[in-house]
PDB file of C-alpha atoms in Angstrom:
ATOM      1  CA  UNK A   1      13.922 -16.359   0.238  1.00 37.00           C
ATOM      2  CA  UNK A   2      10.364 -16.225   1.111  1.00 46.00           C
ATOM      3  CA  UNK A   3       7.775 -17.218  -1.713  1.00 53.00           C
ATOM      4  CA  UNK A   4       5.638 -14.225  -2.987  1.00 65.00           C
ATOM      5  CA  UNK A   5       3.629 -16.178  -5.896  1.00 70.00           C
ATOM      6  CA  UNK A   6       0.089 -15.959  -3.930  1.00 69.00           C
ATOM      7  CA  UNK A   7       1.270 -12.196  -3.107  1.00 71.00           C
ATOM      8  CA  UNK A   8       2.067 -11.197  -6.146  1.00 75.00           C
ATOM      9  CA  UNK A   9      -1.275 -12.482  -8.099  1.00 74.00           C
ATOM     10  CA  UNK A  10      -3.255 -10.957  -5.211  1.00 72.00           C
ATOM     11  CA  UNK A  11      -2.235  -7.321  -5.542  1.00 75.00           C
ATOM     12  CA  UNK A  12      -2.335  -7.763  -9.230  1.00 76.00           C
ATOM     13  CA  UNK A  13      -5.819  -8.203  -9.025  1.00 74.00           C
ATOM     14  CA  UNK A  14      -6.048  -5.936  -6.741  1.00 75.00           C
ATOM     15  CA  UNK A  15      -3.917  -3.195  -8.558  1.00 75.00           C
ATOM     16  CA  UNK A  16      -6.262  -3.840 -11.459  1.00 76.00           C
ATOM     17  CA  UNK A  17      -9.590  -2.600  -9.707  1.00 78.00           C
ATOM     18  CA  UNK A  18     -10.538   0.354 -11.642  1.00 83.00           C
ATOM     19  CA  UNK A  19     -10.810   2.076  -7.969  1.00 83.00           C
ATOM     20  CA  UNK A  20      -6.833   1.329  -8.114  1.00 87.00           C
ATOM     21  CA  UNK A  21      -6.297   2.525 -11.353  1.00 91.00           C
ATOM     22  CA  UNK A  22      -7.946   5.871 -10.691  1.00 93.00           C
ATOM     23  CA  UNK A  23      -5.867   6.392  -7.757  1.00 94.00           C
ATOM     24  CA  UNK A  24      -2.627   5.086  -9.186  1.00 95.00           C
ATOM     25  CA  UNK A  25      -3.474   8.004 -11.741  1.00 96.00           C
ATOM     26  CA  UNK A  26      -4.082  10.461  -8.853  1.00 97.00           C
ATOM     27  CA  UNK A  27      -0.628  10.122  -7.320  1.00 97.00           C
ATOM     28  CA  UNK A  28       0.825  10.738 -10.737  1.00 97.00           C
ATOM     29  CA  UNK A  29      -1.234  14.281 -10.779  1.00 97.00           C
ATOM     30  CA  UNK A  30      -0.072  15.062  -7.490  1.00 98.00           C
ATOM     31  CA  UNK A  31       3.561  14.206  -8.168  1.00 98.00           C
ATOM     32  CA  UNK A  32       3.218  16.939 -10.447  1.00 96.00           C
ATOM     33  CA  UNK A  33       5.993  15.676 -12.525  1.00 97.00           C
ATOM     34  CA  UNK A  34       7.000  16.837 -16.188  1.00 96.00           C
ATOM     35  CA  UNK A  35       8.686  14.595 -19.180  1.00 96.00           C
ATOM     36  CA  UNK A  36      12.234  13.946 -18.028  1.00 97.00           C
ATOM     37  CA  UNK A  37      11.854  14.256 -14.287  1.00 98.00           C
ATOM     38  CA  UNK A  38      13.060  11.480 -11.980  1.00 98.00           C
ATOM     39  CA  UNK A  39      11.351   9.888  -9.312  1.00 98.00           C
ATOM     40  CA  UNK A  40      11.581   7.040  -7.210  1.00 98.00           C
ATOM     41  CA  UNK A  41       8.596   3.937  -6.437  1.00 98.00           C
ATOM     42  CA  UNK A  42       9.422   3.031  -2.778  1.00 98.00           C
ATOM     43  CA  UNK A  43       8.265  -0.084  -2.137  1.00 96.00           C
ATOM     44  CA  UNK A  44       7.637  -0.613  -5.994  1.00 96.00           C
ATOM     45  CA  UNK A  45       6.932  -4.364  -5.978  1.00 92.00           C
ATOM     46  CA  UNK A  46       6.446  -6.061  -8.782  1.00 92.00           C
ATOM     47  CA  UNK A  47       7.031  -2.451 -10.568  1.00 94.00           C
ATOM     48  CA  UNK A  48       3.267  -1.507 -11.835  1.00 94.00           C
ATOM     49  CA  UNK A  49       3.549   1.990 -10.933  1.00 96.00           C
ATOM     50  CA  UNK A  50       7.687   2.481 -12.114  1.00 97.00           C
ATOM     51  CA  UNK A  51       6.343   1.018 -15.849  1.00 96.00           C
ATOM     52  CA  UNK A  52       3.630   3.466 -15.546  1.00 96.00           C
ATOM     53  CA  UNK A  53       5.466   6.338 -14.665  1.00 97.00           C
ATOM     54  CA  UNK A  54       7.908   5.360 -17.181  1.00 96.00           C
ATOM     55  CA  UNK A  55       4.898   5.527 -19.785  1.00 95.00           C
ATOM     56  CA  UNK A  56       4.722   9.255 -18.766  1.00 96.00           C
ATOM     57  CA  UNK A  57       8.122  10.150 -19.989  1.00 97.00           C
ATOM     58  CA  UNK A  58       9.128  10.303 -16.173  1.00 98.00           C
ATOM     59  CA  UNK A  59      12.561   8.843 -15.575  1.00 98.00           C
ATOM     60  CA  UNK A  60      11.406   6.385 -13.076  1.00 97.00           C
ATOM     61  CA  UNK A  61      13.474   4.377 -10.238  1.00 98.00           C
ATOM     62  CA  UNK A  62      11.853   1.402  -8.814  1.00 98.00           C
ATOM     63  CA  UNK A  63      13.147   0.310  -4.814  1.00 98.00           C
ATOM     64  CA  UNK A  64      12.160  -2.476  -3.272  1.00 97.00           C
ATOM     65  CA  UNK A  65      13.645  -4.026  -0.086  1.00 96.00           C
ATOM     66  CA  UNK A  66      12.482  -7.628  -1.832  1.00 94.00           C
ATOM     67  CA  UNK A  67      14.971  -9.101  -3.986  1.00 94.00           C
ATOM     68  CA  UNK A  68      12.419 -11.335  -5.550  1.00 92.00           C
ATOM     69  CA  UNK A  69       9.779  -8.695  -5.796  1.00 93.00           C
ATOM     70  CA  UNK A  70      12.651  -6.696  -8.153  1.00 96.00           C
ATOM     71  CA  UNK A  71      13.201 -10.177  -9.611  1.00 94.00           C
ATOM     72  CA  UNK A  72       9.663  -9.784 -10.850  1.00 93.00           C
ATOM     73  CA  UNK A  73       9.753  -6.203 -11.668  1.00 94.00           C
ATOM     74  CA  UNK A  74      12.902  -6.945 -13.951  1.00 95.00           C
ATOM     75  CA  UNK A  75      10.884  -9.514 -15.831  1.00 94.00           C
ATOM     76  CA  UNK A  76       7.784  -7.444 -16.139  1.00 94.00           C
ATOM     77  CA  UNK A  77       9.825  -4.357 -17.363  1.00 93.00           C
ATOM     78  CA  UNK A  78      13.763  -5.130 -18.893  1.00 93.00           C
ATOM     79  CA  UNK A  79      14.102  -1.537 -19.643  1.00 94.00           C
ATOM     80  CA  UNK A  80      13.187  -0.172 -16.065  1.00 95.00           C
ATOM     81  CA  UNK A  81      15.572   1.185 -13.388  1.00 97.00           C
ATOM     82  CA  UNK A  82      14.984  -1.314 -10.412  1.00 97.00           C
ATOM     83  CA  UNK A  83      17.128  -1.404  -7.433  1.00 97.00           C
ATOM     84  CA  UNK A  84      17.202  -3.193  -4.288  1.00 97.00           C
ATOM     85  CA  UNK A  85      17.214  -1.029  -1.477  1.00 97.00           C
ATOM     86  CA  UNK A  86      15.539  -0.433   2.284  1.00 96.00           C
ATOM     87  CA  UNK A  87      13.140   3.179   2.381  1.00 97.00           C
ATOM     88  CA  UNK A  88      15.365   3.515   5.646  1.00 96.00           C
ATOM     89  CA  UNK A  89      18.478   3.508   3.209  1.00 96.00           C
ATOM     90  CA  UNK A  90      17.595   4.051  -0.500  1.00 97.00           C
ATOM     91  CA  UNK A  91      20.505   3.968  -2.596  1.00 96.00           C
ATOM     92  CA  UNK A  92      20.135   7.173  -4.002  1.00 97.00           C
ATOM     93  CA  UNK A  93      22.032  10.098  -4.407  1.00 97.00           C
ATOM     94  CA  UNK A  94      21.143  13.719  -2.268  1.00 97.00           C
ATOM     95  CA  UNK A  95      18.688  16.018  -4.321  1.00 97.00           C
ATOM     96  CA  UNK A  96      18.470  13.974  -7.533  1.00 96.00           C
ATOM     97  CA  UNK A  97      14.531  13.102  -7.797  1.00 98.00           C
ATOM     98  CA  UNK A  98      12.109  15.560  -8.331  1.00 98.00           C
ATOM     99  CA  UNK A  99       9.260  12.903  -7.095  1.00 98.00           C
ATOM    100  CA  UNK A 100       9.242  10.408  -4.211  1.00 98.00           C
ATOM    101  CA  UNK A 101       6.034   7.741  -4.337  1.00 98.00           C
ATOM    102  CA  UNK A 102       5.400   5.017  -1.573  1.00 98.00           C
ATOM    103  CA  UNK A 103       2.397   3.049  -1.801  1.00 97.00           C
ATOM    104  CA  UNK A 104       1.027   0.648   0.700  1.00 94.00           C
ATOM    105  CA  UNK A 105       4.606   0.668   2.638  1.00 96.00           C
ATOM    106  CA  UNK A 106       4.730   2.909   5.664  1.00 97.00           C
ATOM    107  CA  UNK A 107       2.346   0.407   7.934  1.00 96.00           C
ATOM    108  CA  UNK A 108       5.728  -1.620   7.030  1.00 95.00           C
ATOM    109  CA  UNK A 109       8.134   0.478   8.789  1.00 96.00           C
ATOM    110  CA  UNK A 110       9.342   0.462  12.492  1.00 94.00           C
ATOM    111  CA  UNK A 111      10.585   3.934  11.752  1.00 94.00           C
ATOM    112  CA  UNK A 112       8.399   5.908   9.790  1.00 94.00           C
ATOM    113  CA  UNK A 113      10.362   8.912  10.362  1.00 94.00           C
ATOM    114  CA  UNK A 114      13.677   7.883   9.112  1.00 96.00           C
ATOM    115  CA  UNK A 115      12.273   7.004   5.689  1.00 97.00           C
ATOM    116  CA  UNK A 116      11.026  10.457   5.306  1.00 97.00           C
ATOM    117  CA  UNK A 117      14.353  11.838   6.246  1.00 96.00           C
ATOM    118  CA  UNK A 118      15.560   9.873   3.365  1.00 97.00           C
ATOM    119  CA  UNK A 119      12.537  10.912   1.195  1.00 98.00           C
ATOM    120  CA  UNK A 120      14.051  14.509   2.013  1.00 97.00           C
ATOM    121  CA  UNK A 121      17.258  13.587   1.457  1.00 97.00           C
ATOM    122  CA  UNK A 122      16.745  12.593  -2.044  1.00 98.00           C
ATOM    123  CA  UNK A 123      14.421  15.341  -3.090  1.00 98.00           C
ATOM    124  CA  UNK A 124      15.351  18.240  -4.449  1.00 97.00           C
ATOM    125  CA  UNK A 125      13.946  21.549  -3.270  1.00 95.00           C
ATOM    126  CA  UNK A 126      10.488  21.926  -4.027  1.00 95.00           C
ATOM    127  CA  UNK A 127      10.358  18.254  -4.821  1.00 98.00           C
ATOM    128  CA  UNK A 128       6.875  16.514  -4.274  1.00 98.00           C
ATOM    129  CA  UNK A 129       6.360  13.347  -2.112  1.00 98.00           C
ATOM    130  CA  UNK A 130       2.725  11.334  -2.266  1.00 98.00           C
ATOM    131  CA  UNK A 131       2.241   8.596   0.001  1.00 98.00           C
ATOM    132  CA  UNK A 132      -0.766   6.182   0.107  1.00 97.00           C
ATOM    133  CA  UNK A 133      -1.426   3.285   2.379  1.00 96.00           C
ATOM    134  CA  UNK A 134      -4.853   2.094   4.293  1.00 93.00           C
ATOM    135  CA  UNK A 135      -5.284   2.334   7.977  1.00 94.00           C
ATOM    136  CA  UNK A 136      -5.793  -1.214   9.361  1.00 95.00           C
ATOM    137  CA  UNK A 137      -8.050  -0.310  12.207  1.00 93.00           C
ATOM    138  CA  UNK A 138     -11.206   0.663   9.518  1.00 94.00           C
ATOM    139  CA  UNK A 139     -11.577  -1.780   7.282  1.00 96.00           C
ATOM    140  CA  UNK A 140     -15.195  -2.436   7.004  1.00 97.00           C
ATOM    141  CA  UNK A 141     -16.435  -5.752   6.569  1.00 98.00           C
ATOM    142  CA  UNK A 142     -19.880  -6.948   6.340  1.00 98.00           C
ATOM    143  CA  UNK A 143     -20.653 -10.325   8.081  1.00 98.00           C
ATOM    144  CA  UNK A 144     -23.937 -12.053  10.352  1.00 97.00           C
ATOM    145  CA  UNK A 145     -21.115 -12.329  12.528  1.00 97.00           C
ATOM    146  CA  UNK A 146     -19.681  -8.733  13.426  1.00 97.00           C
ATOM    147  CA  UNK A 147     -18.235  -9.436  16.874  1.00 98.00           C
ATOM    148  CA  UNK A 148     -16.005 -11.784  15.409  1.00 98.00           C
ATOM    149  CA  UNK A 149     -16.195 -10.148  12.343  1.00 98.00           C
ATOM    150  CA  UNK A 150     -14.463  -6.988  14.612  1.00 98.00           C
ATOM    151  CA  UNK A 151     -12.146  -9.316  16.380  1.00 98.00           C
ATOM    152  CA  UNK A 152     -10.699 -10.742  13.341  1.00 98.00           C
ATOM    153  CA  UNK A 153      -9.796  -6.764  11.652  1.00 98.00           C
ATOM    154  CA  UNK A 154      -8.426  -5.724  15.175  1.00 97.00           C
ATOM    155  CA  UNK A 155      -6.553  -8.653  15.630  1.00 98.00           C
ATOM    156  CA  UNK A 156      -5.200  -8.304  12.077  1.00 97.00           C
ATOM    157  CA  UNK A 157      -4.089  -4.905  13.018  1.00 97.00           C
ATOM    158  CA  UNK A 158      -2.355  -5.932  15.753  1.00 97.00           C
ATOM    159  CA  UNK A 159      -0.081  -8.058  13.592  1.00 97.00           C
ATOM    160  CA  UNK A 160       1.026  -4.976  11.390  1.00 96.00           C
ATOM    161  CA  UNK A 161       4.432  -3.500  12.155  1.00 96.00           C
ATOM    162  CA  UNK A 162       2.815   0.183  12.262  1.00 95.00           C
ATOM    163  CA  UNK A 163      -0.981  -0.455  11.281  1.00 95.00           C
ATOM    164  CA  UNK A 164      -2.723   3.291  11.913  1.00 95.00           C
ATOM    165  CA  UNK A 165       0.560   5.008  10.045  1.00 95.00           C
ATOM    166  CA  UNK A 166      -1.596   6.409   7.516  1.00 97.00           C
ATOM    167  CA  UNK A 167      -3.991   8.170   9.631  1.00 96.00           C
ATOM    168  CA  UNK A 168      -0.793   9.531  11.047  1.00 96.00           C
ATOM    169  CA  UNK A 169       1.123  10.841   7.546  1.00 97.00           C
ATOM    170  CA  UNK A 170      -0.125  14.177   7.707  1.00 98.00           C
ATOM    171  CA  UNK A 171       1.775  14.751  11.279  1.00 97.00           C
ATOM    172  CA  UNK A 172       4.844  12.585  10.240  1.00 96.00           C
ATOM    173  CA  UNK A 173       5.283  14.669   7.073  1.00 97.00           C
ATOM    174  CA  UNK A 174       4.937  18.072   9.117  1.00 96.00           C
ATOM    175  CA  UNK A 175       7.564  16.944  11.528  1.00 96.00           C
ATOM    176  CA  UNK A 176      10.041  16.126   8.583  1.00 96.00           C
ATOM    177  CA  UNK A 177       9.830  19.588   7.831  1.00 95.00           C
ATOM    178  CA  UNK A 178       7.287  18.993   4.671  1.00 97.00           C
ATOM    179  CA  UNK A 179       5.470  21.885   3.802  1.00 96.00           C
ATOM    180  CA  UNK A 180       2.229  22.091   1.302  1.00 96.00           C
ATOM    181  CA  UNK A 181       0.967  19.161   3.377  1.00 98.00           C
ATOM    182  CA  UNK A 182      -2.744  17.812   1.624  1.00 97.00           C
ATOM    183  CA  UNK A 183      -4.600  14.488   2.550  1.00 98.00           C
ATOM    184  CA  UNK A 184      -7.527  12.764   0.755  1.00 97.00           C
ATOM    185  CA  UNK A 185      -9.283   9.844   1.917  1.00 96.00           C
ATOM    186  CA  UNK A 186     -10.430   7.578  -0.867  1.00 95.00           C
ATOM    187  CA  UNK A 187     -12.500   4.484   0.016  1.00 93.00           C
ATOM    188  CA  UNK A 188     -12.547   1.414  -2.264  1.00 88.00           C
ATOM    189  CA  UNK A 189     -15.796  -0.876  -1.882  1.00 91.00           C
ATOM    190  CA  UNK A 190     -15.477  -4.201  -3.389  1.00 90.00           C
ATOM    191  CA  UNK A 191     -18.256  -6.623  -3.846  1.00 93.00           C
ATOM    192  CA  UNK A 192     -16.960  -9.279  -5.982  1.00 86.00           C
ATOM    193  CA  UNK A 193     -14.552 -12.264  -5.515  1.00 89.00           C
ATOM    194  CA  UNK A 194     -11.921 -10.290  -6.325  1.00 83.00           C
ATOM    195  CA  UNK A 195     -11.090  -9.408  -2.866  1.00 87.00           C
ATOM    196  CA  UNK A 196     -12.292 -13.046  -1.467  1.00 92.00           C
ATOM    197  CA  UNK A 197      -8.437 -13.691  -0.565  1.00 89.00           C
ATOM    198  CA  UNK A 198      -7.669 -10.911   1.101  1.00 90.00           C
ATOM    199  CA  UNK A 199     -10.838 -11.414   3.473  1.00 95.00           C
ATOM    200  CA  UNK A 200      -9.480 -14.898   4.002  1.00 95.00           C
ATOM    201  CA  UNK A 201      -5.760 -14.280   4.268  1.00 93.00           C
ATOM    202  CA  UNK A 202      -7.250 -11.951   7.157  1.00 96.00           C
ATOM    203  CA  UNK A 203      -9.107 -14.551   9.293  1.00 98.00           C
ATOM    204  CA  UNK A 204      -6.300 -17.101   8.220  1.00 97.00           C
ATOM    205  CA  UNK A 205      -3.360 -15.096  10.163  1.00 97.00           C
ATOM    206  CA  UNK A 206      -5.573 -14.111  12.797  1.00 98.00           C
ATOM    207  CA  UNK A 207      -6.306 -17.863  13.266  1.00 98.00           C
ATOM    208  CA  UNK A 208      -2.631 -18.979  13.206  1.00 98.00           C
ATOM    209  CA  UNK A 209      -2.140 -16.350  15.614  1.00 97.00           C
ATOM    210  CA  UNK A 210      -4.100 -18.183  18.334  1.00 97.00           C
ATOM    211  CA  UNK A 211      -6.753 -15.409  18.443  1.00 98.00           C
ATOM    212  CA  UNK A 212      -9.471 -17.129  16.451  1.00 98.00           C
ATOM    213  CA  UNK A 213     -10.220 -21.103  16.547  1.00 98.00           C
ATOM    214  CA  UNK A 214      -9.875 -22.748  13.019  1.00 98.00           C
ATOM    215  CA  UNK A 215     -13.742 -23.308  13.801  1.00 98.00           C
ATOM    216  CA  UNK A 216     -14.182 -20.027  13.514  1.00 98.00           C
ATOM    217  CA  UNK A 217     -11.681 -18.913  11.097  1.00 98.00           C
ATOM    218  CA  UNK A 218     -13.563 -21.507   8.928  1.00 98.00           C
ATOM    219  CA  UNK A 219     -17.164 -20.936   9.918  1.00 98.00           C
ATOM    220  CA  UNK A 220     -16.438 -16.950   8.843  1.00 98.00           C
ATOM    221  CA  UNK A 221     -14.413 -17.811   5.797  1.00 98.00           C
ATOM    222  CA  UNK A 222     -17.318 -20.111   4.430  1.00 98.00           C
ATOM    223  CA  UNK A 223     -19.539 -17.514   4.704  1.00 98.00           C
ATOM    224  CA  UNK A 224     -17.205 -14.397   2.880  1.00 98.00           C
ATOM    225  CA  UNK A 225     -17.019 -17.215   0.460  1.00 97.00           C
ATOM    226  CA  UNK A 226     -20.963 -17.665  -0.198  1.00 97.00           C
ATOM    227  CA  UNK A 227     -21.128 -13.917  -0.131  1.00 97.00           C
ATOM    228  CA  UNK A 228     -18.669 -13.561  -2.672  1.00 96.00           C
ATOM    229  CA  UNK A 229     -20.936 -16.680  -4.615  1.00 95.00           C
ATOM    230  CA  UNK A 230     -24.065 -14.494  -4.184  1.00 96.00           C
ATOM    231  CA  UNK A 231     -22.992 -11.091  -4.927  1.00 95.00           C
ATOM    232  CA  UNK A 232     -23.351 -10.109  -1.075  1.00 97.00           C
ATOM    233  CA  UNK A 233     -19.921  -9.540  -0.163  1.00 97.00           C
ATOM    234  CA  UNK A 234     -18.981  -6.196   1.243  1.00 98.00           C
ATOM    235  CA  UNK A 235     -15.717  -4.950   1.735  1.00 96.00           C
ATOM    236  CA  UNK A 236     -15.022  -0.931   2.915  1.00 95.00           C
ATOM    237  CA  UNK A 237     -11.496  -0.100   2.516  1.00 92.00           C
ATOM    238  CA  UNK A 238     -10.218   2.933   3.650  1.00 94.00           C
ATOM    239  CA  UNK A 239      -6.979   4.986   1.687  1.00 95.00           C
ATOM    240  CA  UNK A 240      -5.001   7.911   3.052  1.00 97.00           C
ATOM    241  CA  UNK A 241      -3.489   9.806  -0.014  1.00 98.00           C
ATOM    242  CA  UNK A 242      -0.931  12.291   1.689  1.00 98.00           C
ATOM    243  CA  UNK A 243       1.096  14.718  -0.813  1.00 98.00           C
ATOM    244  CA  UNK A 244       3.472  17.408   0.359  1.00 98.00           C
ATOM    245  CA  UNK A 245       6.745  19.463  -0.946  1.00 98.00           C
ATOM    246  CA  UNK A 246      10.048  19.018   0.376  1.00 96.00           C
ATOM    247  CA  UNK A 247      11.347  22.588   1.319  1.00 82.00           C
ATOM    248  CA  UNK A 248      14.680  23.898   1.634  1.00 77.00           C
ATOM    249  CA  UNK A 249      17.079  23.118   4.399  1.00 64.00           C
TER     250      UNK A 249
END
């Protein structure tokens, strides 16, 4: 089973950006869900958004194709209802949830479409689904050294199962027969060290990859890092927020 430790702290600091938080709270309002509802966290992770939902009086289901993720999740939150499961194949019943949330998961998927088929399949009528999830072809970086700079974020796209999905949810929810069908596009700029791993993690792949030399994967890491040291780091960071209702048939 693959270790998730360094995973795990990183989105926590990322899920703790007050960016993050607003949003979090923005797929909640879009949900549209009442005290007593159920809905299901695809892709729930460590189970942030489950406990939260949870906190709302919303009878919350937590999926997660990860058994250690849930592992985590179970810790975090005894009372919670996590369950290990593939978006392709939840292991829910037809109709039951009256809310279906996937966050940062679709640029996972080789089939996009199937896992809203299941999304349909285990909302009821008039049920509301909100995904989120950033394209990996616009993330904006600011560096002395943009051609490399542009070769490292395309080349870290390239390594993503389905990296422009999100630009695409608006289509992919119309073809599942979605109706309703909104999209927002909310962009989180960091400055801070906060995001200093993710910045590296990207020129790190890239590098064992065999697009980038470690000179250069090191050369452009060192100076993200002095950025981050100065207060000049700049990271852009596009979301998609798509929300729809499932209608009948």
């Amino acid at each position: 089973m693959p270790d998730h430790t360094e995973l795990i702290k990183l989105l926590d600091l990322a899920d703790a950006v007050p960016a993050a938080v607003a949003l979090r709270a923005r797929t909640y309002e879009l949900l549209g869900l009442r005290p007593g509802d159920r809905a299901v966290d695809v892709g729930c992770g460590a189970g942030r958004a489950v406990a939260e939902l949870s906190g709302r009086k919303v009878a919350a289901v937590g999926v997660d194709v990860s058994e250690e993720m849930i592992a985590v999740a179970r810790e975090r939150t005894p009372d919670a209802d996590l369950r290990i499961g593939d978006a392709g194949d939840l292991p829910l019943p037809d109709g039951e949830m009256a809310g279906y949330r996937a966050d940062k998961v679709y640029h996972e998927l080789s089939d996009p479409a199937r896992a809203l088929a299941e999304a349909r399949r285990v909302l009821a009528p008039d049920g509301r689904i909100v995904l989120v999830g950033q394209d990996w072809d616009t993330i904006v970086i600011d560096s002395d050294r943009p051609g490399l700079t542009r070769t490292i974020v395309q080349a870290r796209a390239d390594l993503v199962t389905a990296p422009r999905a999100a630009r695409g949810y608006r289509n992919l929810l119309l073809d599942a027969g979605f109706r309703e069908v909104e999209v927002e596009v909310h962009v989180g700029v960091h400055t801070g060290r906060t995001m200093l791993g993710l910045l590296t993690g990207l020129a790190e792949a890239v590098r064992a990859a065999g697009v980038i030399t470690r000179e250069q994967c090191e050369e452009w890491t060192a100076e993200q890092t002095r950025r981050a040291e100065r207060d000049r780091l700049f990271l852009a960071l596009p979301l998609f927020l798509a929300a729809a209702t499932r209608g009948e048939g």
